[in-house]
Short mmCIF file of C-alpha atoms in Angstrom, two decimals:
data_model
loop_
_atom_site.label_atom_id
_atom_site.label_comp_id
_atom_site.label_asym_id
_atom_site.label_seq_id
_atom_site.Cartn_x
_atom_site.Cartn_y
_atom_site.Cartn_z
CA MET A 1 163.42 112.34 116.28
CA SER A 2 165.73 109.33 116.51
CA ALA A 3 165.24 106.15 114.49
CA SER A 4 164.34 104.12 117.58
CA GLU A 5 161.68 106.65 118.60
CA THR A 6 160.22 106.54 115.10
CA VAL A 7 159.96 102.74 115.25
CA LEU A 8 158.29 102.90 118.64
CA ARG A 9 155.73 105.34 117.25
CA VAL A 10 154.96 102.92 114.42
CA LEU A 11 154.32 100.17 116.94
CA PRO A 12 150.70 99.70 118.02
CA GLN A 13 150.37 100.73 121.63
CA ALA A 14 151.25 97.79 123.85
CA ALA A 15 148.64 97.38 126.49
CA PRO A 16 149.83 97.02 130.05
CA ALA A 17 149.58 93.63 131.60
CA ALA A 18 145.87 92.96 131.76
CA PRO A 19 144.97 89.38 132.53
CA SER A 20 141.31 89.94 131.62
CA ARG A 21 142.28 90.77 128.04
CA ALA A 22 144.62 87.87 127.43
CA ILE A 23 142.35 85.26 129.01
CA ARG A 24 138.61 85.77 128.69
CA ARG A 25 136.16 84.51 131.23
CA ARG A 26 135.20 80.85 130.94
CA ARG A 27 131.87 80.07 129.28
CA LEU A 28 130.09 77.02 127.94
CA ASP A 29 131.55 75.73 124.68
CA GLY A 30 128.58 76.09 122.34
CA GLY A 31 130.28 74.20 119.52
CA PHE A 32 130.93 71.10 121.60
CA LEU A 33 127.43 71.11 123.09
CA ALA A 34 125.88 71.65 119.65
CA GLY A 35 127.88 68.72 118.27
CA LEU A 36 126.61 66.43 121.02
CA ALA A 37 123.02 67.57 120.47
CA ILE A 38 123.18 67.22 116.68
CA SER A 39 124.75 63.74 116.86
CA ALA A 40 122.16 62.49 119.35
CA ALA A 41 119.29 64.07 117.40
CA ALA A 42 120.51 62.60 114.10
CA ALA A 43 120.76 59.12 115.59
CA ILE A 44 117.31 59.32 117.21
CA CYS A 45 115.66 60.77 114.09
CA GLY A 46 117.32 58.14 111.91
CA ILE A 47 115.97 55.37 114.11
CA ALA A 48 112.53 56.97 114.27
CA SER A 49 112.38 57.27 110.45
CA THR A 50 112.42 53.47 110.18
CA GLY A 51 109.05 53.35 111.89
CA ILE A 52 110.37 51.17 114.70
CA ASN A 53 109.29 52.10 118.19
CA LEU A 54 112.20 53.73 120.05
CA ALA A 55 111.39 51.60 123.09
CA TYR A 56 112.58 48.62 121.05
CA PHE A 57 116.14 49.96 121.34
CA LEU A 58 116.06 50.32 125.12
CA GLN A 59 117.80 47.14 126.19
CA PRO A 60 119.17 47.30 129.77
CA ALA A 61 121.25 44.14 129.38
CA GLY A 62 123.07 45.43 126.30
CA ALA A 63 123.60 48.85 127.85
CA LEU A 64 125.02 47.25 130.98
CA ILE A 65 127.47 45.12 129.01
CA VAL A 66 128.65 47.98 126.78
CA LEU A 67 128.78 50.80 129.31
CA GLY A 68 129.98 48.72 132.22
CA GLY A 69 132.51 46.89 130.08
CA THR A 70 133.87 50.16 128.64
CA VAL A 71 134.27 51.67 132.10
CA GLY A 72 136.01 48.51 133.25
CA VAL A 73 138.39 48.58 130.29
CA ILE A 74 139.27 52.20 131.08
CA PHE A 75 140.18 51.24 134.64
CA LEU A 76 142.15 48.22 133.39
CA THR A 77 144.24 50.19 130.90
CA THR A 78 144.77 53.48 132.76
CA PRO A 79 146.15 54.26 136.25
CA VAL A 80 143.76 56.06 138.58
CA SER A 81 145.93 59.20 138.72
CA SER A 82 145.81 59.47 134.93
CA LEU A 83 142.07 58.84 134.94
CA ILE A 84 141.53 61.77 137.30
CA HIS A 85 143.50 64.05 134.99
CA THR A 86 141.59 62.77 131.94
CA ALA A 87 138.28 63.34 133.73
CA ARG A 88 139.27 66.95 134.35
CA ARG A 89 140.23 67.32 130.70
CA VAL A 90 136.84 65.93 129.62
CA ARG A 91 135.06 68.34 131.96
CA GLU A 92 136.99 71.22 130.38
CA LEU A 93 135.58 70.26 126.97
CA PHE A 94 132.25 71.72 128.07
CA GLU A 95 133.92 75.07 128.81
CA ALA A 96 135.57 77.48 126.42
CA GLU A 97 138.57 79.46 127.61
CA PRO A 98 139.62 81.43 124.54
CA VAL A 99 143.05 83.04 124.74
CA ASP A 100 143.40 86.41 123.03
CA ARG A 101 146.78 86.03 121.35
CA GLU A 102 146.78 89.66 120.25
CA ALA A 103 146.50 90.79 123.87
CA LEU A 104 149.08 88.19 124.85
CA ILE A 105 151.55 89.61 122.33
CA GLY A 106 150.74 93.06 123.68
CA GLU A 107 151.65 91.96 127.19
CA ILE A 108 154.96 90.47 126.04
CA VAL A 109 155.80 93.61 124.09
CA HIS A 110 154.88 95.64 127.17
CA TYR A 111 157.46 93.79 129.28
CA ALA A 112 160.01 93.98 126.49
CA THR A 113 159.53 97.76 126.30
CA GLU A 114 159.60 98.30 130.04
CA GLY A 115 162.57 95.96 130.38
CA ARG A 116 164.65 98.23 128.20
CA TYR A 117 164.31 100.99 130.76
CA ARG A 118 163.88 99.07 134.01
CA VAL A 119 165.39 95.90 135.36
CA LEU A 120 162.93 93.04 134.90
CA LEU A 121 163.45 92.10 138.55
CA LYS A 122 161.75 95.32 139.65
CA MET A 123 158.63 94.27 137.71
CA GLU A 124 158.26 90.99 139.60
CA PRO A 125 155.21 92.08 141.66
CA GLU A 126 153.42 93.06 138.44
CA ILE A 127 154.42 89.79 136.75
CA ARG A 128 153.01 87.73 139.62
CA ARG A 129 149.58 89.25 138.93
CA LEU A 130 149.47 88.01 135.34
CA GLY A 131 146.44 85.89 134.50
CA ASN A 132 148.20 83.57 132.05
CA ALA A 133 149.96 81.00 134.23
CA PHE A 134 152.50 79.93 131.62
CA LEU A 135 153.50 83.52 130.81
CA ARG A 136 153.80 84.28 134.52
CA GLU A 137 156.00 81.24 135.16
CA ALA A 138 158.14 81.90 132.08
CA LEU A 139 158.83 85.53 133.03
CA LEU A 140 159.61 84.62 136.63
CA LEU A 141 161.97 81.94 135.34
CA ALA A 142 163.63 84.52 133.10
CA ILE A 143 164.28 86.65 136.19
CA ASP A 144 165.90 83.78 138.11
CA VAL A 145 167.88 82.16 135.28
CA LYS A 146 171.04 83.84 134.08
CA ASN A 147 171.85 81.50 131.19
CA ARG A 148 169.75 81.67 128.01
CA GLU A 149 170.26 78.00 127.17
CA GLU A 150 168.96 76.96 130.58
CA LEU A 151 165.89 79.14 130.13
CA GLN A 152 165.21 77.78 126.65
CA THR A 153 165.66 74.18 127.79
CA ALA A 154 163.30 74.65 130.75
CA LEU A 155 160.58 76.21 128.57
CA GLU A 156 160.90 73.57 125.85
CA THR A 157 160.75 70.77 128.43
CA GLU A 158 157.60 72.24 129.98
CA ILE A 159 155.93 72.54 126.57
CA ARG A 160 156.93 69.01 125.61
CA MET A 161 155.51 67.57 128.85
CA ARG A 162 152.22 69.43 128.40
CA GLU A 163 152.01 68.10 124.85
CA ARG A 164 152.54 64.53 126.09
CA GLN A 165 149.89 64.98 128.76
CA GLY A 166 147.33 66.10 126.20
CA ASP A 167 148.19 63.13 123.99
CA ALA A 168 147.87 60.74 126.96
CA ASP A 169 144.45 62.13 127.91
CA ALA A 170 143.19 61.73 124.33
CA ARG A 171 144.57 58.20 124.13
CA VAL A 172 142.48 57.11 127.12
CA LEU A 173 139.29 57.90 125.22
CA GLU A 174 140.66 56.42 122.00
CA VAL A 175 141.35 53.12 123.76
CA ALA A 176 137.84 53.12 125.22
CA GLY A 177 136.44 53.94 121.77
CA GLY A 178 138.32 50.99 120.30
CA PHE A 179 136.89 48.51 122.82
CA ALA A 180 133.28 49.78 122.86
CA PRO A 181 132.25 48.24 119.49
CA THR A 182 133.84 44.92 120.47
CA LEU A 183 131.90 44.96 123.74
CA GLY A 184 128.80 45.68 121.70
CA ILE A 185 129.45 42.52 119.70
CA LEU A 186 129.91 40.67 122.98
CA GLY A 187 126.49 41.88 124.09
CA THR A 188 125.05 40.77 120.76
CA VAL A 189 126.53 37.29 121.19
CA VAL A 190 125.01 37.06 124.67
CA GLY A 191 121.67 38.08 123.21
CA LEU A 192 121.91 35.50 120.44
CA VAL A 193 122.77 32.78 122.93
CA ASP A 194 119.59 33.66 124.82
CA VAL A 195 117.62 33.59 121.55
CA LEU A 196 118.96 30.18 120.56
CA ARG A 197 118.18 28.83 124.01
CA GLN A 198 114.48 29.36 123.33
CA PHE A 199 114.56 29.12 119.55
CA SER A 200 111.44 26.95 119.41
CA SER A 201 109.16 29.86 120.32
CA ALA A 202 107.98 32.58 117.94
CA GLN A 203 109.25 35.19 120.39
CA SER A 204 112.82 34.13 119.60
CA VAL A 205 112.60 35.63 116.10
CA TYR A 206 111.76 38.97 117.68
CA GLY A 207 114.70 38.53 120.01
CA VAL A 208 117.22 38.27 117.16
CA GLY A 209 116.76 41.93 116.32
CA MET A 210 116.95 42.92 119.96
CA ALA A 211 120.27 41.10 120.28
CA PHE A 212 121.91 43.42 117.75
CA VAL A 213 120.98 46.50 119.77
CA SER A 214 124.14 45.94 121.82
CA THR A 215 126.26 46.37 118.68
CA LEU A 216 124.41 49.62 118.03
CA TYR A 217 125.23 50.78 121.56
CA GLY A 218 128.92 50.01 121.10
CA LEU A 219 129.21 51.73 117.73
CA GLY A 220 127.25 54.76 118.90
CA LEU A 221 129.27 55.17 122.09
CA ALA A 222 132.56 54.93 120.22
CA ASN A 223 131.79 57.02 117.12
CA LEU A 224 129.42 59.61 118.53
CA LEU A 225 131.08 60.29 121.87
CA LEU A 226 134.43 58.75 122.79
CA LEU A 227 136.42 59.18 119.56
CA PRO A 228 135.11 62.71 118.80
CA ALA A 229 135.91 63.76 122.38
CA ALA A 230 139.45 62.36 122.03
CA HIS A 231 139.94 64.31 118.81
CA ARG A 232 138.62 67.45 120.50
CA ILE A 233 141.13 67.02 123.32
CA ARG A 234 143.97 66.78 120.78
CA VAL A 235 142.79 69.92 119.00
CA ARG A 236 142.57 71.83 122.29
CA ALA A 237 146.02 70.57 123.31
CA ASN A 238 147.55 71.64 119.98
CA GLU A 239 146.04 75.12 120.32
CA ASN A 240 147.49 75.41 123.82
CA ILE A 241 150.90 74.24 122.62
CA GLU A 242 150.92 76.93 119.93
CA THR A 243 150.09 79.55 122.56
CA HIS A 244 152.85 78.23 124.84
CA GLU A 245 155.33 78.33 121.95
CA LEU A 246 154.34 81.95 121.33
CA ILE A 247 154.97 82.76 124.99
CA ALA A 248 158.28 80.87 125.10
CA ASP A 249 159.53 82.61 121.96
CA GLY A 250 158.44 85.99 123.31
CA VAL A 251 160.03 85.50 126.74
CA LEU A 252 163.31 84.45 125.13
CA CYS A 253 163.22 87.64 123.09
CA VAL A 254 162.56 89.65 126.27
CA PHE A 255 165.50 87.86 127.91
CA ASP A 256 167.71 88.75 124.91
CA GLN A 257 166.45 92.37 125.01
CA VAL A 258 165.30 92.24 121.41
CA HIS A 259 163.68 95.45 120.20
CA PRO A 260 159.90 95.45 120.94
CA TYR A 261 159.05 96.13 117.28
CA LEU A 262 160.98 93.06 116.16
CA ILE A 263 159.35 90.97 118.89
CA ARG A 264 155.88 91.94 117.70
CA GLN A 265 156.77 91.21 114.09
CA ARG A 266 158.13 87.81 115.10
CA LEU A 267 155.19 86.84 117.30
CA ASN A 268 152.62 87.95 114.72
CA SER A 269 153.46 84.74 112.82
CA PHE A 270 151.39 82.90 115.47
CA LEU A 271 148.28 84.85 114.45
CA ARG A 272 145.83 84.15 111.66
CA GLN A 273 146.16 86.22 108.51
CA GLU A 274 143.18 88.49 109.27
CA GLN A 275 144.63 89.20 112.71
CA ARG A 276 148.02 90.05 111.18
CA ASP A 277 146.36 92.46 108.78
CA ARG A 278 144.50 94.13 111.63
CA MET A 279 147.70 94.50 113.68
CA ALA A 280 149.85 95.72 110.79
CA PRO A 281 151.57 99.01 111.76
CA ARG A 282 150.16 102.10 110.16
CA PRO A 283 152.56 104.67 108.72
CA VAL A 284 153.31 107.68 110.87
CA ARG A 285 151.82 110.91 109.63
CA THR A 286 154.13 113.86 109.81
#
């Protein structure tokens, strides 16, 4: 048995291109939904523990100033086209689309192995059926491009632009989260003006507390919803960038016709330690 055949036997079997393994079916993101529920429940329970009737905190005027003002600020600071993209990103927060990086590495190794015996161009119909869009585009680009530097530049540019888009989407919510508390103070000032206008009555003392509900709305909207959602978008974007870097590195290796075993060893650095241990090659029994 030759040395190359021995190495190939040590390699875990590379699964054929199977989109369903690399990208699992979308489902609701339980962690995000649980975070929303826990935050809302904690705020409501905290208010209820004071013994104050929850109806006391239902102030339509304050809610209108804070919510309406925040929406207006978003439209003032962000172009409509960017808002549409951000809205889609926010909608995706409620869905989980986990990417199986182990299966993804298996697909890349599969094309690296087959590419050593067949021209990659002949595999184009199979590549076009891949479920991971970035892997599909990268492999098709590798077929069309003849210069490695051009391929690397194109992949790096695509990754950089996706990273900027994720940062831009998160910044929209961060800006809104920065203005919401200030708008809450604005609502409080409006409430205090109304209180002072009728300060001679006993009801005005009751109205002072109601005026500060707007500040509560602004702080709650910013710190329990907008800023956490912006951070979540950044985390999701960073995870996607790592996956895209894995794909770009793997496709460049396929383009360079690096040995499949070396590709797997190189791409395993993108996995967590327990995943690396699980994928470690077992010695061949003779």
